[in-house]
Short mmCIF file of C-alpha atoms and ligand atoms in Angstrom, two decimals:
data_model
loop_
_atom_site.label_atom_id
_atom_site.label_comp_id
_atom_site.label_asym_id
_atom_site.label_seq_id
_atom_site.Cartn_x
_atom_site.Cartn_y
_atom_site.Cartn_z
CA MET A 1 1.27 -8.63 16.35
CA SER A 2 0.65 -12.08 15.44
CA ALA A 3 -3.15 -11.94 15.17
CA PRO A 4 -5.31 -13.73 17.75
CA ARG A 5 -6.14 -17.33 17.19
CA THR A 6 -9.77 -17.15 17.20
CA ALA A 7 -9.98 -13.70 15.38
CA ARG A 8 -10.50 -13.63 11.44
CA TYR A 9 -7.73 -11.44 10.37
CA LEU A 10 -8.98 -9.98 6.85
CA ASP A 11 -7.18 -6.76 7.39
CA TYR A 12 -3.28 -7.45 5.55
CA ASN A 13 -3.63 -4.16 3.75
CA ALA A 14 -3.62 -2.20 7.17
CA THR A 15 -0.88 -4.74 8.49
CA ALA A 16 -0.05 -7.87 8.07
CA PRO A 17 0.81 -10.06 11.41
CA ILE A 18 4.30 -10.59 11.79
CA ARG A 19 6.13 -13.62 9.65
CA PRO A 20 7.70 -16.17 12.21
CA GLU A 21 11.11 -15.80 10.08
CA ALA A 22 10.67 -11.61 10.61
CA ARG A 23 10.16 -12.64 14.28
CA ALA A 24 13.05 -14.67 14.73
CA ALA A 25 15.50 -12.27 12.68
CA MET A 26 14.48 -9.48 14.78
CA LEU A 27 15.04 -11.28 18.07
CA SER A 28 18.29 -12.32 16.93
CA ALA A 29 19.19 -8.79 15.83
CA LEU A 30 18.68 -7.53 19.12
CA ASP A 31 20.35 -10.16 21.22
CA ALA A 32 23.07 -9.29 18.74
CA GLY A 33 23.64 -5.80 19.47
CA GLY A 34 25.77 -3.56 17.95
CA ASN A 35 26.10 0.08 16.16
CA ALA A 36 26.45 -0.18 11.96
CA SER A 37 28.46 2.34 12.62
CA SER A 38 31.05 1.38 14.93
CA VAL A 39 34.54 -0.03 13.75
CA HIS A 40 34.87 -2.87 16.23
CA ALA A 41 34.01 -6.44 15.48
CA LEU A 42 30.10 -6.00 17.12
CA GLY A 43 29.88 -3.20 14.53
CA ARG A 44 31.16 -4.34 11.78
CA ALA A 45 28.43 -7.66 12.16
CA ALA A 46 25.81 -5.09 12.72
CA ARG A 47 26.89 -3.23 9.32
CA ASP A 48 27.15 -6.76 7.50
CA GLN A 49 23.36 -7.63 9.04
CA VAL A 50 22.27 -4.28 7.32
CA GLU A 51 24.21 -4.63 4.04
CA LYS A 52 23.03 -8.23 3.53
CA ALA A 53 19.33 -6.84 4.65
CA ARG A 54 20.11 -4.36 1.96
CA ASP A 55 20.89 -6.88 -0.83
CA ILE A 56 17.66 -9.32 -0.02
CA VAL A 57 15.16 -6.34 0.15
CA ALA A 58 16.90 -4.57 -3.73
CA GLN A 59 17.05 -8.03 -4.94
CA ARG A 60 13.32 -8.80 -4.32
CA ILE A 61 12.08 -5.30 -6.07
CA GLY A 62 14.76 -5.90 -8.88
CA ALA A 63 16.78 -2.95 -7.46
CA SER A 64 20.55 -2.06 -7.15
CA SER A 65 21.39 -2.23 -3.46
CA GLN A 66 23.95 0.62 -4.39
CA ARG A 67 20.29 3.05 -4.69
CA LEU A 68 18.84 1.61 -1.77
CA ILE A 69 18.20 2.77 1.34
CA PHE A 70 16.18 2.11 4.35
CA THR A 71 13.90 4.60 5.92
CA SER A 72 11.06 4.31 8.59
CA GLY A 73 8.39 3.07 6.38
CA GLY A 74 6.61 3.81 2.78
CA THR A 75 5.45 7.03 4.26
CA GLU A 76 8.87 8.14 4.94
CA ALA A 77 10.74 6.86 1.62
CA SER A 78 8.09 8.63 -0.56
CA ALA A 79 7.99 11.78 0.90
CA ILE A 80 12.30 11.61 0.38
CA ALA A 81 11.31 10.55 -3.17
CA LEU A 82 8.85 13.05 -3.78
CA GLN A 83 10.99 16.04 -2.18
CA GLY A 84 14.05 14.98 -4.71
CA LEU A 85 11.83 14.56 -7.55
CA ALA A 86 10.43 17.89 -7.19
CA ILE A 87 14.04 19.29 -7.20
CA ASP A 88 14.01 19.57 -11.16
CA ALA A 89 9.96 19.84 -11.48
CA ASP A 90 8.27 22.82 -12.13
CA VAL A 91 5.06 20.71 -11.17
CA LEU A 92 3.78 17.36 -9.55
CA ILE A 93 1.16 15.38 -11.16
CA VAL A 94 -0.31 13.00 -8.21
CA GLY A 95 -2.79 10.25 -9.20
CA ALA A 96 -6.39 11.04 -7.83
CA THR A 97 -6.57 7.70 -5.60
CA GLU A 98 -2.83 7.64 -4.32
CA HIS A 99 -2.74 7.15 -0.84
CA ASP A 100 -2.15 10.21 2.05
CA ALA A 101 1.67 9.76 2.18
CA VAL A 102 2.01 10.45 -1.38
CA LEU A 103 -0.90 13.33 -1.86
CA LYS A 104 -0.48 15.23 1.49
CA THR A 105 3.25 15.20 1.05
CA ALA A 106 2.97 16.68 -2.61
CA GLN A 107 0.36 19.29 -1.49
CA SER A 108 3.28 20.40 1.23
CA LEU A 109 6.16 20.96 -1.49
CA LYS A 110 6.36 23.88 -2.52
CA LEU A 111 5.47 23.84 -6.08
CA PRO A 112 2.11 23.16 -7.98
CA VAL A 113 0.11 19.82 -7.43
CA GLU A 114 -2.03 18.52 -10.26
CA ILE A 115 -4.69 15.81 -9.35
CA TRP A 116 -4.81 13.19 -12.36
CA PRO A 117 -8.35 11.56 -12.62
CA VAL A 118 -9.10 7.83 -12.51
CA ASP A 119 -11.92 6.10 -14.63
CA ALA A 120 -15.01 4.70 -12.98
CA HIS A 121 -13.12 1.47 -12.14
CA GLY A 122 -9.84 3.86 -10.30
CA ARG A 123 -7.47 3.22 -13.03
CA ALA A 124 -5.39 6.12 -13.87
CA ASP A 125 -6.92 8.23 -17.23
CA LEU A 126 -3.89 7.24 -19.38
CA ASP A 127 -5.18 9.43 -22.17
CA TRP A 128 -5.66 12.32 -19.65
CA LEU A 129 -1.84 12.33 -18.76
CA GLU A 130 -0.75 11.80 -22.38
CA ALA A 131 -3.01 14.84 -23.37
CA ARG A 132 -1.47 16.56 -20.29
CA LEU A 133 2.08 15.86 -21.24
CA LYS A 134 1.81 17.39 -24.71
CA ASP A 135 2.29 20.72 -22.62
CA SER A 136 6.20 20.73 -22.60
CA SER A 137 6.32 24.11 -20.98
CA SER A 138 7.40 22.38 -17.40
CA ARG A 139 9.15 20.02 -15.82
CA VAL A 140 6.85 16.97 -14.56
CA ALA A 141 7.06 14.57 -11.85
CA VAL A 142 4.36 12.35 -11.50
CA ALA A 143 3.28 9.87 -8.68
CA LEU A 144 1.35 6.64 -9.68
CA MET A 145 0.75 3.87 -7.01
CA LEU A 146 1.27 0.59 -8.44
CA ALA A 147 -1.72 -0.59 -6.44
CA ASN A 148 -4.39 1.20 -4.46
CA ASN A 149 -4.58 0.44 -0.72
CA GLU A 150 -8.69 0.46 -0.87
CA THR A 151 -9.77 -1.12 -3.80
CA GLY A 152 -6.98 -3.18 -4.71
CA VAL A 153 -6.63 -1.82 -8.03
CA ILE A 154 -3.49 -2.12 -10.45
CA GLN A 155 -2.47 0.76 -12.10
CA PRO A 156 -0.75 0.41 -15.37
CA VAL A 157 2.83 1.95 -14.09
CA ARG A 158 5.06 0.51 -17.10
CA ALA A 159 2.52 2.19 -19.70
CA VAL A 160 2.65 5.46 -17.63
CA ALA A 161 6.55 5.42 -17.00
CA ASP A 162 7.21 5.84 -20.65
CA LEU A 163 5.15 8.24 -20.99
CA VAL A 164 6.47 10.42 -18.73
CA HIS A 165 9.79 9.63 -19.89
CA ALA A 166 9.63 10.63 -23.35
CA ALA A 167 8.12 14.01 -21.66
CA GLY A 168 11.20 14.22 -20.08
CA GLY A 169 10.04 13.41 -16.70
CA ARG A 170 10.33 11.24 -13.32
CA LEU A 171 8.14 8.80 -11.97
CA HIS A 172 7.79 8.24 -8.83
CA VAL A 173 6.11 4.93 -7.73
CA ASP A 174 4.46 3.85 -4.13
CA ALA A 175 4.57 -0.25 -4.68
CA VAL A 176 3.67 -0.39 -0.80
CA GLN A 177 0.59 -2.69 -1.19
CA ALA A 178 1.73 -4.10 -4.05
CA LEU A 179 4.89 -5.78 -2.72
CA GLY A 180 4.56 -9.81 -1.62
CA LYS A 181 1.11 -9.78 -3.71
CA ILE A 182 2.35 -8.85 -7.21
CA ALA A 183 5.39 -8.84 -8.67
CA VAL A 184 7.33 -5.54 -8.29
CA ASP A 185 10.31 -5.14 -10.49
CA VAL A 186 11.96 -1.12 -10.59
CA ALA A 187 13.35 -1.85 -13.56
CA GLU A 188 11.05 -3.58 -15.60
CA LEU A 189 8.30 -0.82 -14.19
CA ARG A 190 11.28 1.64 -15.19
CA ALA A 191 10.37 3.82 -11.78
CA ASP A 192 12.63 6.47 -10.80
CA THR A 193 12.19 5.98 -7.34
CA LEU A 194 9.86 3.40 -5.79
CA ALA A 195 8.41 3.01 -2.00
CA VAL A 196 7.83 -0.27 -0.03
CA SER A 197 6.97 -1.03 3.51
CA ALA A 198 8.05 -3.84 5.67
CA HIS A 199 4.50 -4.52 7.72
CA LYS A 200 2.61 -4.98 4.84
CA ILE A 201 4.68 -8.56 4.06
CA GLY A 202 4.79 -9.97 7.44
CA GLY A 203 7.87 -7.61 8.65
CA PRO A 204 7.86 -5.11 11.45
CA GLN A 205 6.05 -1.82 11.53
CA GLY A 206 7.99 1.38 11.20
CA ALA A 207 10.52 -0.12 8.58
CA GLY A 208 10.43 0.40 4.90
CA ALA A 209 12.92 1.31 1.59
CA LEU A 210 13.10 3.54 -0.88
CA ALA A 211 15.02 2.39 -4.04
CA TYR A 212 16.02 5.19 -6.98
CA GLY A 213 17.52 5.12 -10.36
CA GLU A 214 20.97 6.43 -11.73
CA GLY A 215 21.02 9.83 -12.01
CA VAL A 216 18.07 10.97 -9.64
CA LYS A 217 18.68 13.66 -7.58
CA LEU A 218 17.25 13.06 -3.74
CA SER A 219 17.81 15.17 -0.30
CA PRO A 220 17.65 14.13 3.13
CA LEU A 221 14.08 14.97 4.81
CA TRP A 222 16.84 15.91 7.81
CA ARG A 223 20.23 16.33 8.59
CA GLY A 224 22.49 14.17 10.96
CA GLY A 225 24.90 11.40 10.12
CA GLY A 226 25.71 10.14 6.85
CA GLN A 227 24.12 6.84 7.33
CA GLU A 228 21.83 5.46 4.46
CA ARG A 229 24.33 7.41 2.23
CA GLY A 230 23.51 10.58 3.94
CA LEU A 231 19.82 10.43 3.11
CA ARG A 232 18.20 9.15 6.12
CA PRO A 233 20.39 10.56 8.81
CA GLY A 234 19.81 8.11 12.37
CA THR A 235 21.49 5.32 13.53
CA GLU A 236 19.54 1.86 11.45
CA ASN A 237 16.98 0.21 13.27
CA ILE A 238 18.99 -2.90 12.79
CA ALA A 239 16.71 -5.42 14.19
CA ALA A 240 13.62 -3.96 12.12
CA ILE A 241 15.70 -3.66 8.93
CA ALA A 242 16.97 -7.77 9.63
CA GLY A 243 13.03 -8.53 10.12
CA PHE A 244 12.07 -6.81 6.96
CA ALA A 245 14.53 -8.60 4.97
CA ALA A 246 13.22 -11.82 6.17
CA ALA A 247 9.61 -11.24 5.31
CA ALA A 248 10.92 -9.73 1.98
CA LEU A 249 12.75 -13.56 1.43
CA ALA A 250 9.84 -15.07 2.90
CA CYS A 251 6.94 -13.09 0.71
CA ASP A 252 5.63 -14.45 -2.71
CA PRO A 253 2.65 -13.17 -4.46
CA ALA A 254 2.09 -17.40 -5.29
CA GLU A 255 0.99 -17.40 -1.91
CA LEU A 256 -1.82 -15.22 -2.47
CA ALA A 257 -3.10 -17.07 -5.98
CA PRO A 258 -5.90 -18.84 -4.09
CA GLN A 259 -7.08 -15.77 -2.11
CA SER A 260 -9.18 -14.00 -5.57
CA ALA A 261 -11.29 -16.94 -5.80
CA TRP A 262 -12.16 -17.15 -2.10
CA ARG A 263 -12.72 -13.29 -1.87
CA ASP A 264 -14.55 -13.26 -5.34
CA ALA A 265 -17.03 -15.92 -3.55
CA ALA A 266 -17.25 -13.87 -0.49
CA ALA A 267 -18.02 -10.84 -3.23
CA ASP A 268 -20.56 -12.58 -5.36
CA LYS A 269 -22.63 -14.03 -2.18
CA MET A 270 -22.50 -10.03 -1.15
CA LYS A 271 -23.18 -9.14 -4.85
CA ALA A 272 -26.51 -11.11 -4.86
CA VAL A 273 -28.19 -9.14 -1.91
CA GLY A 274 -27.28 -5.38 -3.54
CA ALA A 275 -24.02 -4.55 -2.43
CA VAL A 276 -21.31 -3.15 -4.76
CA ILE A 277 -18.12 -4.45 -5.23
CA VAL A 278 -15.34 -1.45 -5.98
CA GLY A 279 -13.03 -1.70 -8.78
CA GLU A 280 -14.41 -4.92 -9.82
CA GLY A 281 -14.14 -3.91 -13.37
CA ALA A 282 -10.32 -2.94 -13.38
CA GLU A 283 -7.20 -5.94 -12.38
CA ARG A 284 -6.87 -6.21 -8.75
CA LEU A 285 -4.73 -7.58 -6.53
CA PRO A 286 -6.03 -11.13 -5.46
CA ASN A 287 -6.40 -10.16 -1.77
CA THR A 288 -8.47 -7.05 -1.72
CA LEU A 289 -12.66 -6.54 -1.69
CA CYS A 290 -14.16 -3.37 -1.52
CA VAL A 291 -17.66 -3.47 -0.86
CA ALA A 292 -20.30 -1.08 -0.13
CA ALA A 293 -23.78 -1.92 1.22
CA PRO A 294 -25.95 1.05 0.60
CA GLU A 295 -27.63 1.86 4.02
CA TRP A 296 -25.43 0.11 6.18
CA ASP A 297 -22.87 2.47 7.79
CA SER A 298 -19.18 1.51 7.05
CA ALA A 299 -18.58 1.80 10.86
CA ARG A 300 -21.35 -0.25 12.25
CA GLN A 301 -20.30 -2.95 9.58
CA VAL A 302 -16.80 -3.00 10.98
CA MET A 303 -18.48 -3.48 14.56
CA TRP A 304 -20.81 -6.38 13.54
CA LEU A 305 -18.17 -8.22 12.20
CA ASP A 306 -16.06 -7.57 15.10
CA LEU A 307 -18.25 -8.55 17.34
CA SER A 308 -17.91 -12.08 15.68
CA SER A 309 -14.08 -11.23 15.60
CA VAL A 310 -13.87 -10.88 12.31
CA CYS A 311 -11.32 -8.12 11.49
CA ILE A 312 -11.58 -5.44 8.77
CA SER A 313 -11.61 -1.95 8.15
CA SER A 314 -13.75 0.65 6.65
CA GLY A 315 -11.90 2.81 3.65
CA SER A 316 -8.32 3.02 4.44
CA ALA A 317 -7.36 2.07 8.13
CA CYS A 318 -4.27 3.84 8.20
CA SER A 319 -6.67 6.92 8.61
CA SER A 320 -9.46 4.90 10.31
CA GLY A 321 -11.42 6.91 12.91
CA LYS A 322 -11.72 9.45 10.19
CA VAL A 323 -14.87 10.58 9.41
CA ALA A 324 -14.09 12.16 6.27
CA PRO A 325 -15.59 9.90 3.20
CA SER A 326 -12.97 8.38 1.23
CA HIS A 327 -11.14 10.15 -1.82
CA VAL A 328 -10.01 7.10 -3.47
CA LEU A 329 -14.28 6.57 -3.41
CA THR A 330 -14.88 9.70 -4.36
CA ALA A 331 -12.13 9.88 -7.10
CA ILE A 332 -13.66 7.05 -8.60
CA GLY A 333 -17.55 8.53 -8.71
CA LEU A 334 -18.89 6.57 -6.50
CA GLY A 335 -18.48 9.43 -3.33
CA SER A 336 -22.52 8.71 -2.24
CA LEU A 337 -21.16 4.87 -1.49
CA ALA A 338 -17.99 5.97 0.48
CA PRO A 339 -19.87 5.95 4.25
CA TYR A 340 -20.95 2.17 3.44
CA SER A 341 -17.81 1.30 2.17
CA ILE A 342 -15.03 -1.49 3.85
CA ARG A 343 -12.45 -3.09 2.74
CA ALA A 344 -11.44 -7.01 3.41
CA SER A 345 -7.97 -8.01 2.58
CA GLY A 346 -6.19 -11.44 3.28
CA GLY A 347 -2.96 -12.68 3.54
CA TYR A 348 -0.70 -15.17 3.69
CA ALA A 349 -2.01 -17.00 6.43
CA SER A 350 -6.00 -16.44 5.64
CA SER A 351 -8.12 -19.62 4.93
CA GLU A 352 -10.93 -19.83 2.57
CA SER A 353 -13.13 -20.51 5.86
CA ASP A 354 -11.93 -16.85 6.92
CA TRP A 355 -13.70 -15.46 3.30
CA SER A 356 -16.85 -17.61 4.09
CA THR A 357 -17.12 -16.53 7.71
CA LEU A 358 -16.98 -12.94 6.54
CA ALA A 359 -19.12 -13.50 3.81
CA GLU A 360 -21.97 -15.23 6.47
CA ILE A 361 -21.76 -12.87 9.25
CA TRP A 362 -21.80 -9.69 6.97
CA LEU A 363 -25.16 -11.40 4.89
CA ASP A 364 -26.58 -11.96 8.43
CA GLY A 365 -25.48 -8.36 9.38
CA TYR A 366 -27.38 -6.98 6.32
CA ALA A 367 -30.35 -8.99 6.15
CA ARG A 368 -31.08 -7.36 9.55
CA VAL A 369 -30.50 -3.94 8.58
CA MET A 370 -32.43 -4.39 5.45
CA SER A 371 -35.52 -5.95 7.67
CA ARG A 372 -35.26 -3.10 9.93
CA ARG A 373 -35.29 -0.50 7.19
CA ARG A 374 -38.40 -2.50 5.71
CA ALA A 375 -40.15 -2.11 8.89
CA GLU A 376 -39.49 1.40 9.57
CA VAL A 377 -40.82 2.12 5.88
CA ALA A 378 -44.02 0.42 6.71
N1 PLP B 401 1.06 3.71 0.65
C1 PLP B 401 0.13 2.81 0.65
C2 PLP B 401 -0.65 2.66 -0.83
C3 PLP B 401 -0.48 2.61 2.10
O1 PLP B 401 -1.09 1.73 2.19
C4 PLP B 401 0.14 2.61 3.16
C5 PLP B 401 -0.03 2.01 4.50
O2 PLP B 401 -1.10 1.93 4.64
C6 PLP B 401 1.26 3.55 3.10
C7 PLP B 401 2.01 3.95 1.95
C8 PLP B 401 1.99 4.40 4.59
O3 PLP B 401 3.20 3.02 4.36
P1 PLP B 401 3.95 3.07 6.00
O4 PLP B 401 2.33 2.54 6.73
O5 PLP B 401 4.95 1.92 6.06
O6 PLP B 401 4.34 4.40 6.29
#
């Protein structure tokens, strides 16, 4: 996907437009052909392509390329990680605002799941975890995302890793939304497993990676050939892997630095007319704005903005179309605002005028809604 020229695309947390470098790498890999398991020259070239990509992605996230496998995306990477960490755990402790990729996978495994609450800003409650880990009667595996897809709230992963390891447990980190937006370093975070996805950084959809630490036990979700160290059998999608690596090389949190000021300027205008900015009190990704406008239905907000070619989403775009209120806002204690919340998220090609146009059109729409309400009441 490349964002239509006329559109103001502020939905990067759903998917980022493909970067030219990633597109070029994919086309070249497709043209080159070959199966990375074949022993002839074409196969060896394909293998070389996969291993170079592995080195690049591993380096991007401070992981060892010996312990990084390619997957079909963030969902699959988290599924392999959680299934693996469950092998030596009696209980899975999962952040309340995790993506469904983690929450639903955890709930599908055959061990008890405990939901770890967040505070009023969406930050994981460290005191709760510390108290919980004092009970040493069970072996724990913990899952905490680095940054939330709906609110952009950044979690204190490093502090959590220390607590979990001191209790003899293992930590899985979903870094899908963090990659390219803030620093992601597996070693620095002390994550036992960490999931990333290509399409959030300008690579193709359907590619991701799982990095894992030494001694972490993992098992494949299905059986087949020995690809990806036997952990993700099936012929590698070389074009997608090459595109992922090209995007990983190109993405840089520095390119998003200006977004936070543009986002905050838009947010201030919205706040001035009564909107609530979710997660504002916590450290957030520079590109993400979650805003709720009481009395203006999120689906209508999305449609109103769409009419002016501004692309944003309501709640989690991965599950857009679902009517259920956002579990993220509910966990924060803002469940009553969930039907009125939208998410705008910028990225490498977003401009200041994308954000100011969003605010302008949104304010116009909200003014119309509120004047209609006033007329109904009068
Ligand atoms: N984790 C988070 C935080 C996400 O935002 C998403 C997608 O939106 C995923 C996981 C799933 O990643 P993928 O679409 O690559 O399966």
